[in-house]
mmCIF file of C-alpha atoms and ligand atoms in Angstrom:
data_model
loop_
_atom_site.group_PDB
_atom_site.id
_atom_site.type_symbol
_atom_site.label_atom_id
_atom_site.label_comp_id
_atom_site.label_asym_id
_atom_site.label_seq_id
_atom_site.Cartn_x
_atom_site.Cartn_y
_atom_site.Cartn_z
ATOM 1 C CA MET A 1 -21.100 9.674 -17.456
ATOM 2 C CA ASN A 2 -24.683 9.530 -19.636
ATOM 3 C CA GLY A 3 -26.534 7.540 -16.654
ATOM 4 C CA LYS A 4 -24.043 4.262 -17.475
ATOM 5 C CA GLU A 5 -22.726 2.604 -14.583
ATOM 6 C CA ILE A 6 -19.012 1.083 -14.947
ATOM 7 C CA LYS A 7 -18.788 -1.659 -13.124
ATOM 8 C CA ILE A 8 -15.524 -3.313 -12.837
ATOM 9 C CA LEU A 9 -14.189 -6.702 -11.369
ATOM 10 C CA ALA A 10 -10.557 -6.038 -10.041
ATOM 11 C CA ILE A 11 -8.220 -8.441 -9.164
ATOM 12 C CA GLU A 12 -4.981 -8.414 -6.859
ATOM 13 C CA THR A 13 -2.498 -10.947 -6.158
ATOM 14 C CA SER A 14 0.974 -9.572 -5.706
ATOM 15 C CA CYS A 15 1.933 -10.529 -2.800
ATOM 16 C CA ASP A 16 0.034 -12.751 -0.013
ATOM 17 C CA GLU A 17 -3.655 -11.820 -0.405
ATOM 18 C CA THR A 18 -5.872 -13.024 -2.980
ATOM 19 C CA ALA A 19 -8.493 -10.482 -3.611
ATOM 20 C CA ALA A 20 -11.222 -9.666 -6.160
ATOM 21 C CA ALA A 21 -13.648 -6.690 -5.839
ATOM 22 C CA VAL A 22 -16.471 -4.865 -7.567
ATOM 23 C CA VAL A 23 -16.718 -1.218 -7.590
ATOM 24 C CA LYS A 24 -19.022 0.850 -9.367
ATOM 25 C CA ASN A 25 -18.209 3.976 -10.847
ATOM 26 C CA GLY A 26 -14.546 4.449 -9.367
ATOM 27 C CA ARG A 27 -16.051 4.812 -5.840
ATOM 28 C CA GLU A 28 -18.312 2.710 -4.781
ATOM 29 C CA VAL A 29 -17.852 -0.532 -3.227
ATOM 30 C CA LEU A 30 -20.147 -3.360 -4.038
ATOM 31 C CA SER A 31 -17.902 -6.247 -2.936
ATOM 32 C CA ASN A 32 -14.164 -6.364 -1.349
ATOM 33 C CA VAL A 33 -13.478 -9.792 -0.754
ATOM 34 C CA ILE A 34 -9.495 -10.099 0.964
ATOM 35 C CA PHE A 35 -8.221 -14.225 1.173
ATOM 36 C CA SER A 36 -5.316 -12.871 3.901
ATOM 37 C CA GLN A 37 -2.708 -15.648 3.839
ATOM 38 C CA ILE A 38 -0.603 -14.164 6.424
ATOM 39 C CA ASP A 39 -1.211 -17.138 8.894
ATOM 40 C CA LEU A 40 0.779 -19.535 6.854
ATOM 41 C CA HIS A 41 3.601 -17.115 6.139
ATOM 42 C CA THR A 42 3.855 -16.418 9.921
ATOM 43 C CA LEU A 43 4.803 -20.025 10.633
ATOM 44 C CA TYR A 44 8.091 -19.003 8.373
ATOM 45 C CA GLY A 45 8.752 -15.342 9.736
ATOM 46 C CA GLY A 46 7.763 -13.673 6.304
ATOM 47 C CA VAL A 47 6.551 -13.990 3.053
ATOM 48 C CA VAL A 48 7.011 -17.593 1.297
ATOM 49 C CA PRO A 49 6.745 -16.253 -2.856
ATOM 50 C CA GLU A 50 6.293 -20.223 -4.089
ATOM 51 C CA ILE A 51 3.498 -20.506 -1.385
ATOM 52 C CA ALA A 52 2.059 -17.426 -1.837
ATOM 53 C CA SER A 53 1.598 -18.762 -5.760
ATOM 54 C CA ARG A 54 0.447 -22.067 -4.734
ATOM 55 C CA LYS A 55 -2.453 -20.516 -2.123
ATOM 56 C CA HIS A 56 -3.276 -17.671 -5.100
ATOM 57 C CA ILE A 57 -4.030 -20.889 -7.278
ATOM 58 C CA GLU A 58 -5.868 -22.726 -4.536
ATOM 59 C CA LYS A 59 -8.382 -19.603 -4.105
ATOM 60 C CA ILE A 60 -8.331 -17.482 -7.030
ATOM 61 C CA ASN A 61 -11.052 -18.762 -8.549
ATOM 62 C CA GLN A 62 -13.132 -18.619 -5.098
ATOM 63 C CA VAL A 63 -12.369 -15.194 -4.181
ATOM 64 C CA ILE A 64 -13.356 -13.792 -7.928
ATOM 65 C CA GLU A 65 -17.045 -15.811 -7.577
ATOM 66 C CA GLU A 66 -17.484 -14.799 -3.722
ATOM 67 C CA ALA A 67 -16.601 -10.566 -5.103
ATOM 68 C CA LEU A 68 -19.588 -11.083 -7.777
ATOM 69 C CA ASP A 69 -22.108 -12.649 -5.595
ATOM 70 C CA SER A 70 -21.245 -10.424 -2.786
ATOM 71 C CA ALA A 71 -21.939 -7.506 -4.927
ATOM 72 C CA LYS A 72 -24.922 -9.025 -6.794
ATOM 73 C CA VAL A 73 -24.013 -8.964 -9.798
ATOM 74 C CA THR A 74 -23.227 -11.258 -13.080
ATOM 75 C CA LEU A 75 -20.382 -11.340 -15.516
ATOM 76 C CA ASN A 76 -22.895 -10.312 -18.085
ATOM 77 C CA GLU A 77 -22.990 -6.654 -16.563
ATOM 78 C CA ILE A 78 -19.174 -6.055 -15.683
ATOM 79 C CA ASP A 79 -18.089 -3.812 -18.385
ATOM 80 C CA ALA A 80 -13.608 -4.082 -17.677
ATOM 81 C CA ILE A 81 -11.738 -6.395 -15.613
ATOM 82 C CA ALA A 82 -8.494 -4.620 -13.462
ATOM 83 C CA VAL A 83 -5.791 -6.736 -12.664
ATOM 84 C CA THR A 84 -2.641 -5.779 -10.649
ATOM 85 C CA TYR A 85 0.265 -6.629 -13.438
ATOM 86 C CA GLY A 86 2.964 -5.442 -10.843
ATOM 87 C CA PRO A 87 5.302 -4.494 -8.826
ATOM 88 C CA GLY A 88 5.032 -7.654 -7.080
ATOM 89 C CA LEU A 89 6.479 -11.532 -6.651
ATOM 90 C CA VAL A 90 5.956 -12.490 -10.097
ATOM 91 C CA GLY A 91 4.494 -16.275 -9.095
ATOM 92 C CA ALA A 92 1.823 -14.487 -7.472
ATOM 93 C CA LEU A 93 1.414 -12.078 -9.968
ATOM 94 C CA LEU A 94 1.071 -14.124 -12.600
ATOM 95 C CA VAL A 95 -1.924 -15.752 -11.058
ATOM 96 C CA GLY A 96 -3.889 -12.986 -10.522
ATOM 97 C CA VAL A 97 -2.826 -11.535 -14.778
ATOM 98 C CA SER A 98 -3.855 -14.938 -15.339
ATOM 99 C CA ALA A 99 -7.250 -15.728 -13.904
ATOM 100 C CA ALA A 100 -8.469 -11.904 -15.427
ATOM 101 C CA LYS A 101 -7.255 -12.605 -18.816
ATOM 102 C CA ALA A 102 -9.156 -16.318 -17.972
ATOM 103 C CA VAL A 103 -12.178 -14.158 -17.414
ATOM 104 C CA SER A 104 -12.075 -11.412 -20.023
ATOM 105 C CA PHE A 105 -11.389 -13.991 -23.087
ATOM 106 C CA ALA A 106 -14.480 -16.596 -21.730
ATOM 107 C CA ALA A 107 -16.701 -13.734 -20.978
ATOM 108 C CA GLY A 108 -15.418 -11.049 -23.864
ATOM 109 C CA ILE A 109 -15.105 -8.216 -20.940
ATOM 110 C CA PRO A 110 -12.452 -5.840 -21.989
ATOM 111 C CA LEU A 111 -8.886 -6.221 -19.309
ATOM 112 C CA ILE A 112 -6.677 -3.169 -18.029
ATOM 113 C CA GLY A 113 -3.121 -3.534 -16.617
ATOM 114 C CA VAL A 114 -3.366 -1.930 -12.774
ATOM 115 C CA HIS A 115 0.150 -0.830 -11.038
ATOM 116 C CA HIS A 116 -0.213 -1.715 -7.311
ATOM 117 C CA ILE A 117 0.964 1.245 -6.093
ATOM 118 C CA GLU A 118 -1.642 3.187 -8.288
ATOM 119 C CA GLY A 119 -3.705 0.688 -6.775
ATOM 120 C CA HIS A 120 -2.980 1.973 -3.366
ATOM 121 C CA ILE A 121 -2.806 5.698 -3.943
ATOM 122 C CA SER A 122 -6.263 5.554 -5.687
ATOM 123 C CA ALA A 123 -7.837 3.460 -1.936
ATOM 124 C CA ASN A 124 -7.835 7.261 -0.935
ATOM 125 C CA PHE A 125 -11.323 8.255 -3.587
ATOM 126 C CA ILE A 126 -13.219 5.652 -2.256
ATOM 127 C CA GLU A 127 -14.270 7.227 0.975
ATOM 128 C CA ASN A 128 -13.161 10.623 0.309
ATOM 129 C CA LYS A 129 -15.699 10.940 -2.621
ATOM 130 C CA ASP A 130 -14.649 14.955 -3.284
ATOM 131 C CA LEU A 131 -10.827 13.894 -3.481
ATOM 132 C CA GLU A 132 -9.538 15.162 -6.831
ATOM 133 C CA PRO A 133 -5.964 15.464 -7.823
ATOM 134 C CA PRO A 134 -3.741 17.333 -7.918
ATOM 135 C CA PHE A 135 -2.682 16.238 -4.298
ATOM 136 C CA VAL A 136 0.726 14.739 -2.678
ATOM 137 C CA CYS A 137 0.605 10.764 -1.381
ATOM 138 C CA LEU A 138 2.982 9.159 0.807
ATOM 139 C CA VAL A 139 2.717 5.828 -0.203
ATOM 140 C CA ALA A 140 4.455 3.937 2.832
ATOM 141 C CA SER A 141 4.057 -0.461 2.103
ATOM 142 C CA GLY A 142 5.980 -3.295 2.526
ATOM 143 C CA GLY A 143 8.068 -2.921 -0.505
ATOM 144 C CA HIS A 144 7.346 0.636 -1.481
ATOM 145 C CA SER A 145 8.330 4.030 0.421
ATOM 146 C CA HIS A 146 6.970 6.861 -2.568
ATOM 147 C CA LEU A 147 6.381 10.162 -1.948
ATOM 148 C CA VAL A 148 4.238 10.767 -4.918
ATOM 149 C CA ILE A 149 2.865 14.247 -6.523
ATOM 150 C CA VAL A 150 -0.664 12.693 -7.784
ATOM 151 C CA LYS A 151 -1.377 15.796 -10.531
ATOM 152 C CA ASP A 152 -3.838 14.337 -12.225
ATOM 153 C CA TYR A 153 -5.979 10.666 -11.763
ATOM 154 C CA GLY A 154 -2.761 8.239 -13.755
ATOM 155 C CA GLU A 155 -0.197 11.060 -13.653
ATOM 156 C CA TYR A 156 2.073 10.938 -11.290
ATOM 157 C CA GLU A 157 5.376 12.639 -9.969
ATOM 158 C CA ILE A 158 7.978 10.688 -7.598
ATOM 159 C CA ILE A 159 9.810 13.264 -5.628
ATOM 160 C CA GLY A 160 10.950 10.700 -3.032
ATOM 161 C CA ARG A 161 11.484 7.171 -3.057
ATOM 162 C CA THR A 162 13.913 4.620 -0.475
ATOM 163 C CA ARG A 163 17.059 3.811 -0.806
ATOM 164 C CA ASP A 164 17.068 0.442 0.759
ATOM 165 C CA ASP A 165 14.229 -0.315 2.872
ATOM 166 C CA ALA A 166 10.957 -0.009 2.408
ATOM 167 C CA ALA A 167 8.951 1.592 5.880
ATOM 168 C CA GLY A 168 6.686 -1.692 6.179
ATOM 169 C CA GLU A 169 10.379 -3.571 5.842
ATOM 170 C CA ALA A 170 11.667 -1.915 8.363
ATOM 171 C CA PHE A 171 8.955 -2.651 10.363
ATOM 172 C CA ASP A 172 8.544 -6.158 9.691
ATOM 173 C CA LYS A 173 12.507 -6.589 10.797
ATOM 174 C CA VAL A 174 12.685 -4.658 13.643
ATOM 175 C CA ALA A 175 9.602 -6.876 14.744
ATOM 176 C CA ARG A 176 11.307 -10.056 13.679
ATOM 177 C CA ALA A 177 14.564 -8.817 15.842
ATOM 178 C CA ILE A 178 12.230 -8.245 18.930
ATOM 179 C CA GLY A 179 10.356 -11.346 18.512
ATOM 180 C CA LEU A 180 7.286 -10.116 17.623
ATOM 181 C CA GLY A 181 6.854 -12.506 14.327
ATOM 182 C CA TYR A 182 5.086 -11.787 11.000
ATOM 183 C CA PRO A 183 3.495 -8.951 10.091
ATOM 184 C CA GLY A 184 5.663 -6.280 12.464
ATOM 185 C CA GLY A 185 3.690 -3.493 11.574
ATOM 186 C CA PRO A 186 0.498 -4.060 13.396
ATOM 187 C CA LYS A 187 2.210 -5.779 15.923
ATOM 188 C CA ILE A 188 4.390 -2.664 16.859
ATOM 189 C CA ASP A 189 2.048 -0.092 16.367
ATOM 190 C CA LYS A 190 0.404 -2.061 19.452
ATOM 191 C CA LEU A 191 3.024 -2.419 21.328
ATOM 192 C CA SER A 192 4.302 1.114 21.171
ATOM 193 C CA LYS A 193 1.244 2.262 23.101
ATOM 194 C CA GLU A 194 3.094 0.385 26.182
ATOM 195 C CA GLY A 195 5.681 2.248 25.343
ATOM 196 C CA ASN A 196 7.995 6.111 25.515
ATOM 197 C CA PRO A 197 8.712 7.060 22.455
ATOM 198 C CA GLU A 198 11.723 8.792 23.598
ATOM 199 C CA ALA A 199 12.907 6.536 25.576
ATOM 200 C CA ILE A 200 16.292 5.205 22.981
ATOM 201 C CA PRO A 201 17.495 8.080 20.340
ATOM 202 C CA PHE A 202 17.174 6.057 17.048
ATOM 203 C CA PRO A 203 18.398 7.984 14.172
ATOM 204 C CA ARG A 204 16.501 9.980 11.608
ATOM 205 C CA ALA A 205 18.226 9.907 8.603
ATOM 206 C CA LYS A 206 19.083 12.014 6.252
ATOM 207 C CA VAL A 207 19.869 11.074 2.356
ATOM 208 C CA GLU A 208 22.420 13.448 1.260
ATOM 209 C CA ASP A 209 21.811 14.154 -2.819
ATOM 210 C CA ASN A 210 17.485 14.382 -2.267
ATOM 211 C CA PHE A 211 15.801 15.786 1.267
ATOM 212 C CA TYR A 212 12.655 13.532 0.147
ATOM 213 C CA ASP A 213 14.646 10.392 -0.349
ATOM 214 C CA PHE A 214 14.417 8.216 2.209
ATOM 215 C CA SER A 215 16.356 5.367 4.127
ATOM 216 C CA PHE A 216 15.271 2.893 6.848
ATOM 217 C CA SER A 217 18.072 0.475 6.966
ATOM 218 C CA GLY A 218 20.671 2.729 9.528
ATOM 219 C CA LEU A 219 17.866 2.707 11.692
ATOM 220 C CA LYS A 220 17.146 -0.618 11.318
ATOM 221 C CA SER A 221 20.868 -1.753 12.107
ATOM 222 C CA ALA A 222 20.449 0.968 15.238
ATOM 223 C CA VAL A 223 17.798 -1.153 16.728
ATOM 224 C CA LEU A 224 19.887 -4.154 15.827
ATOM 225 C CA ASN A 225 22.986 -2.683 17.508
ATOM 226 C CA TYR A 226 21.437 -1.397 20.868
ATOM 227 C CA LEU A 227 19.617 -5.170 21.528
ATOM 228 C CA ASN A 228 22.854 -6.653 21.143
ATOM 229 C CA SER A 229 24.672 -4.260 23.696
ATOM 230 C CA CYS A 230 22.030 -4.757 25.946
ATOM 231 C CA GLU A 231 22.517 -8.466 25.455
ATOM 232 C CA MET A 232 26.257 -7.746 26.015
ATOM 233 C CA LYS A 233 26.180 -5.980 29.365
ATOM 234 C CA GLY A 234 23.471 -8.105 30.373
ATOM 235 C CA GLU A 235 20.618 -5.630 30.794
ATOM 236 C CA LYS A 236 17.131 -6.424 30.395
ATOM 237 C CA VAL A 237 15.273 -4.872 27.169
ATOM 238 C CA ASN A 238 12.349 -3.139 27.556
ATOM 239 C CA THR A 239 10.592 -4.350 23.499
ATOM 240 C CA ALA A 240 7.630 -1.517 24.147
ATOM 241 C CA ASP A 241 9.712 0.939 24.801
ATOM 242 C CA VAL A 242 12.263 -0.247 21.442
ATOM 243 C CA ALA A 243 8.944 -0.572 19.312
ATOM 244 C CA ALA A 244 8.019 2.740 20.634
ATOM 245 C CA SER A 245 11.230 5.083 19.766
ATOM 246 C CA PHE A 246 11.401 2.980 16.674
ATOM 247 C CA GLN A 247 7.892 3.578 15.753
ATOM 248 C CA LYS A 248 8.937 7.719 16.903
ATOM 249 C CA ALA A 249 11.891 7.572 14.224
ATOM 250 C CA VAL A 250 9.800 6.558 11.113
ATOM 251 C CA ILE A 251 7.425 8.440 11.910
ATOM 252 C CA ASP A 252 9.268 11.774 12.083
ATOM 253 C CA VAL A 253 10.769 10.903 9.237
ATOM 254 C CA LEU A 254 7.644 10.512 7.154
ATOM 255 C CA VAL A 255 6.027 13.078 8.431
ATOM 256 C CA GLY A 256 8.916 15.664 7.832
ATOM 257 C CA HIS A 257 9.742 15.020 4.638
ATOM 258 C CA SER A 258 6.140 14.957 3.512
ATOM 259 C CA ILE A 259 4.746 18.090 5.223
ATOM 260 C CA ALA A 260 8.008 19.720 3.396
ATOM 261 C CA ALA A 261 6.627 18.452 0.538
ATOM 262 C CA VAL A 262 3.320 19.371 0.511
ATOM 263 C CA LYS A 263 4.720 22.801 1.483
ATOM 264 C CA GLU A 264 7.961 23.377 -0.906
ATOM 265 C CA TYR A 265 5.506 22.422 -3.827
ATOM 266 C CA GLY A 266 2.725 24.313 -2.923
ATOM 267 C CA TYR A 267 -0.288 21.860 -2.794
ATOM 268 C CA ASP A 268 -2.895 22.148 -0.100
ATOM 269 C CA LYS A 269 -3.920 18.504 -0.095
ATOM 270 C CA PHE A 270 -2.085 15.610 0.984
ATOM 271 C CA ALA A 271 -3.078 11.763 1.543
ATOM 272 C CA ILE A 272 -1.532 8.593 2.870
ATOM 273 C CA ALA A 273 -1.815 5.225 0.931
ATOM 274 C CA GLY A 274 0.255 1.485 1.781
ATOM 275 C CA GLY A 275 0.166 -0.570 4.945
ATOM 276 C CA VAL A 276 2.013 1.497 6.984
ATOM 277 C CA ALA A 277 -0.700 3.809 6.334
ATOM 278 C CA SER A 278 -3.177 2.063 8.946
ATOM 279 C CA ASN A 279 -0.448 3.208 11.664
ATOM 280 C CA SER A 280 -2.488 4.695 14.382
ATOM 281 C CA SER A 281 0.533 7.437 15.583
ATOM 282 C CA LEU A 282 1.313 7.747 11.767
ATOM 283 C CA ARG A 283 -2.073 9.425 11.557
ATOM 284 C CA SER A 284 -2.811 10.751 14.505
ATOM 285 C CA ALA A 285 1.068 12.558 13.879
ATOM 286 C CA PHE A 286 0.033 13.415 10.319
ATOM 287 C CA GLU A 287 -3.603 14.859 11.844
ATOM 288 C CA THR A 288 -1.998 17.398 13.702
ATOM 289 C CA GLU A 289 1.062 18.598 11.521
ATOM 290 C CA CYS A 290 -1.779 18.602 8.603
ATOM 291 C CA LYS A 291 -3.955 20.866 10.646
ATOM 292 C CA LYS A 292 -1.057 23.148 11.858
ATOM 293 C CA ASN A 293 -0.028 23.440 8.117
ATOM 294 C CA GLY A 294 -3.641 24.067 6.703
ATOM 295 C CA ILE A 295 -3.275 21.251 4.560
ATOM 296 C CA ALA A 296 -5.991 19.110 4.018
ATOM 297 C CA PHE A 297 -5.557 15.490 5.427
ATOM 298 C CA PHE A 298 -6.815 12.425 3.303
ATOM 299 C CA TYR A 299 -6.910 8.747 4.377
ATOM 300 C CA PRO A 300 -8.336 5.207 3.900
ATOM 301 C CA SER A 301 -9.843 3.367 6.530
ATOM 302 C CA PRO A 302 -7.055 0.328 7.360
ATOM 303 C CA ILE A 303 -8.492 -2.355 5.375
ATOM 304 C CA LEU A 304 -8.407 -0.233 2.653
ATOM 305 C CA CYS A 305 -4.586 0.917 3.486
ATOM 306 C CA THR A 306 -2.861 -3.266 3.341
ATOM 307 C CA ASP A 307 -3.674 -4.999 0.102
ATOM 308 C CA ASN A 308 -7.092 -5.397 -1.554
ATOM 309 C CA ALA A 309 -8.960 -5.322 -4.841
ATOM 310 C CA ALA A 310 -11.523 -2.343 -4.285
ATOM 311 C CA MET A 311 -8.282 0.002 -5.035
ATOM 312 C CA ILE A 312 -7.004 -1.502 -8.273
ATOM 313 C CA GLY A 313 -11.141 -1.585 -9.063
ATOM 314 C CA THR A 314 -10.612 2.335 -8.221
ATOM 315 C CA ALA A 315 -7.376 2.918 -10.306
ATOM 316 C CA GLY A 316 -8.847 0.957 -13.197
ATOM 317 C CA TYR A 317 -11.764 2.863 -13.491
ATOM 318 C CA TYR A 318 -9.828 5.624 -14.142
ATOM 319 C CA GLU A 319 -7.793 3.888 -16.418
ATOM 320 C CA TYR A 320 -10.923 2.874 -18.305
ATOM 321 C CA LEU A 321 -12.266 6.491 -18.966
ATOM 322 C CA LYS A 322 -9.171 7.333 -20.338
ATOM 323 C CA GLY A 323 -10.122 4.221 -23.084
ATOM 324 C CA ILE A 324 -6.526 2.392 -21.619
ATOM 325 C CA ARG A 325 -6.984 -1.230 -22.424
ATOM 326 C CA HIS A 326 -4.447 -4.546 -22.497
ATOM 327 C CA GLY A 327 -4.549 -7.252 -24.898
ATOM 328 C CA PHE A 328 -4.067 -10.708 -23.882
ATOM 329 C CA ASP A 329 -0.402 -10.179 -24.036
ATOM 330 C CA LEU A 330 -0.201 -8.818 -20.803
ATOM 331 C CA ASN A 331 2.608 -10.117 -18.558
ATOM 332 C CA ALA A 332 3.830 -9.722 -14.913
ATOM 333 C CA VAL A 333 5.836 -7.075 -14.897
ATOM 334 C CA PRO A 334 7.845 -7.382 -11.085
ATOM 335 C CA ASN A 335 9.605 -4.294 -11.029
ATOM 336 C CA LEU A 336 7.231 -1.882 -12.601
ATOM 337 C CA LYS A 337 7.927 1.108 -12.272
ATOM 338 C CA LEU A 338 4.690 3.893 -11.463
ATOM 339 C CA GLY A 339 3.741 5.778 -14.494
ATOM 340 C CA GLU A 340 4.563 2.701 -17.120
ATOM 341 C CA ARG A 341 2.280 0.951 -19.171
HETATM 342 O O1 LIG B 401 0.333 -2.417 1.571
HETATM 343 P P1 LIG B 401 0.958 -3.506 2.185
HETATM 344 O O2 LIG B 401 -0.130 -4.846 2.110
HETATM 345 O O3 LIG B 401 1.527 -4.793 0.959
HETATM 346 C C1 LIG B 401 2.463 -3.682 0.115
HETATM 347 O O4 LIG B 401 2.386 -3.926 -0.794
HETATM 348 O O5 LIG B 401 3.913 -3.868 0.854
HETATM 349 O O6 LIG B 401 2.075 -3.261 3.314
HETATM 350 C C2 LIG B 401 1.952 -4.931 4.060
HETATM 351 C C3 LIG B 401 3.476 -3.088 5.085
HETATM 352 C C4 LIG B 401 3.770 -4.576 5.988
HETATM 353 O O7 LIG B 401 5.117 -4.082 6.081
HETATM 354 C C5 LIG B 401 3.074 -4.587 7.383
HETATM 355 O O8 LIG B 401 4.068 -4.635 8.339
HETATM 356 C C6 LIG B 401 2.662 -3.002 6.870
HETATM 357 O O9 LIG B 401 2.574 -2.789 5.478
HETATM 358 N N1 LIG B 401 1.965 -2.513 8.179
HETATM 359 C C7 LIG B 401 1.960 -1.372 8.988
HETATM 360 C C8 LIG B 401 0.740 -1.771 10.207
HETATM 361 N N2 LIG B 401 0.255 -2.303 9.348
HETATM 362 C C9 LIG B 401 0.373 -3.298 8.339
HETATM 363 N N3 LIG B 401 3.284 -0.473 9.104
HETATM 364 C C10 LIG B 401 2.908 -0.193 10.588
HETATM 365 N N4 LIG B 401 2.016 0.105 11.422
HETATM 366 C C11 LIG B 401 0.752 -0.481 10.671
HETATM 367 N N5 LIG B 401 -0.366 -0.638 11.936
HETATM 368 ZN ZN1 LIG B 402 0.523 -3.159 -1.404
#
């Protein structure tokens, strides 16, 4: 780097977190400010896109200022602005993209659009200073379940994806069905500790033509059917057992597919990313299986698993090094594919 420090101001507004961060040389987080809107959306049992956009507009300037202040840097010291431009909720993405463009234009700082999933994967680089590609990464969030080979920085091959619900979506839907509310992941994680994961034999779905693809909608229906049949028979539901058995079914599939992929494709490093990656039982299941198979296991702290801007700053840094810059025609792309620019 010839001694030059690269500082990136990153912005993330793809869903219900208004976030900004300053990241130095890709792996050092100088600030990571997250304004979570969860309390607002909890009232409605899930994210309401229109409310998310409005709240982002209200908060974005304040969050950016806070990120600069707590990093003790001014805009003059920022080398590039990285912003999530997809995938995500279009109205929510637009707020971050517009803010990034405005700051970039006003201060004359280069602009870099970042893929949200690339951000999640890159969260692994922040605390694991020695982690370098290639490795296999499982991205499990509210909107995505991807099994990805990270061939190099910014180079991905997707070998498995969900055919229906994402893993986090299944957590959220099952949580709602057993009366836990939104967001379901952390609540099921907690309640599962009091339940028996072997109590109810929920299905582990296999997808016919690609072993590495996921399907969670059948599992979700199986849980709903189980709850209905208990109600019809007048049986009391043990929600902790339902939570633990559902969670175990998800974990078995995620772990089974991931370990098989690492072995078949011949890698020795594996990482997890996305909101579901903060699940405590999932982390310990991977810990055990990776150890058993001689695979080095990497994972971000929970705060870097769920949506944040530091991960966008890290991904943006590697794009910056490759010379990638976006113009002011950068737009929000709600269904942006990984690897597309
Ligand atoms: O990555 P993320 O913050 O946002 C998206 O990009 O979607 O992921 C949010 C998802 C939600 O579905 C939430 O229920 C799930 O991650 N989640 C969890 C846990 N914490 C968050 N799922 C299982 N266990 C957790 N501890
Ligand atoms: Zn996310």
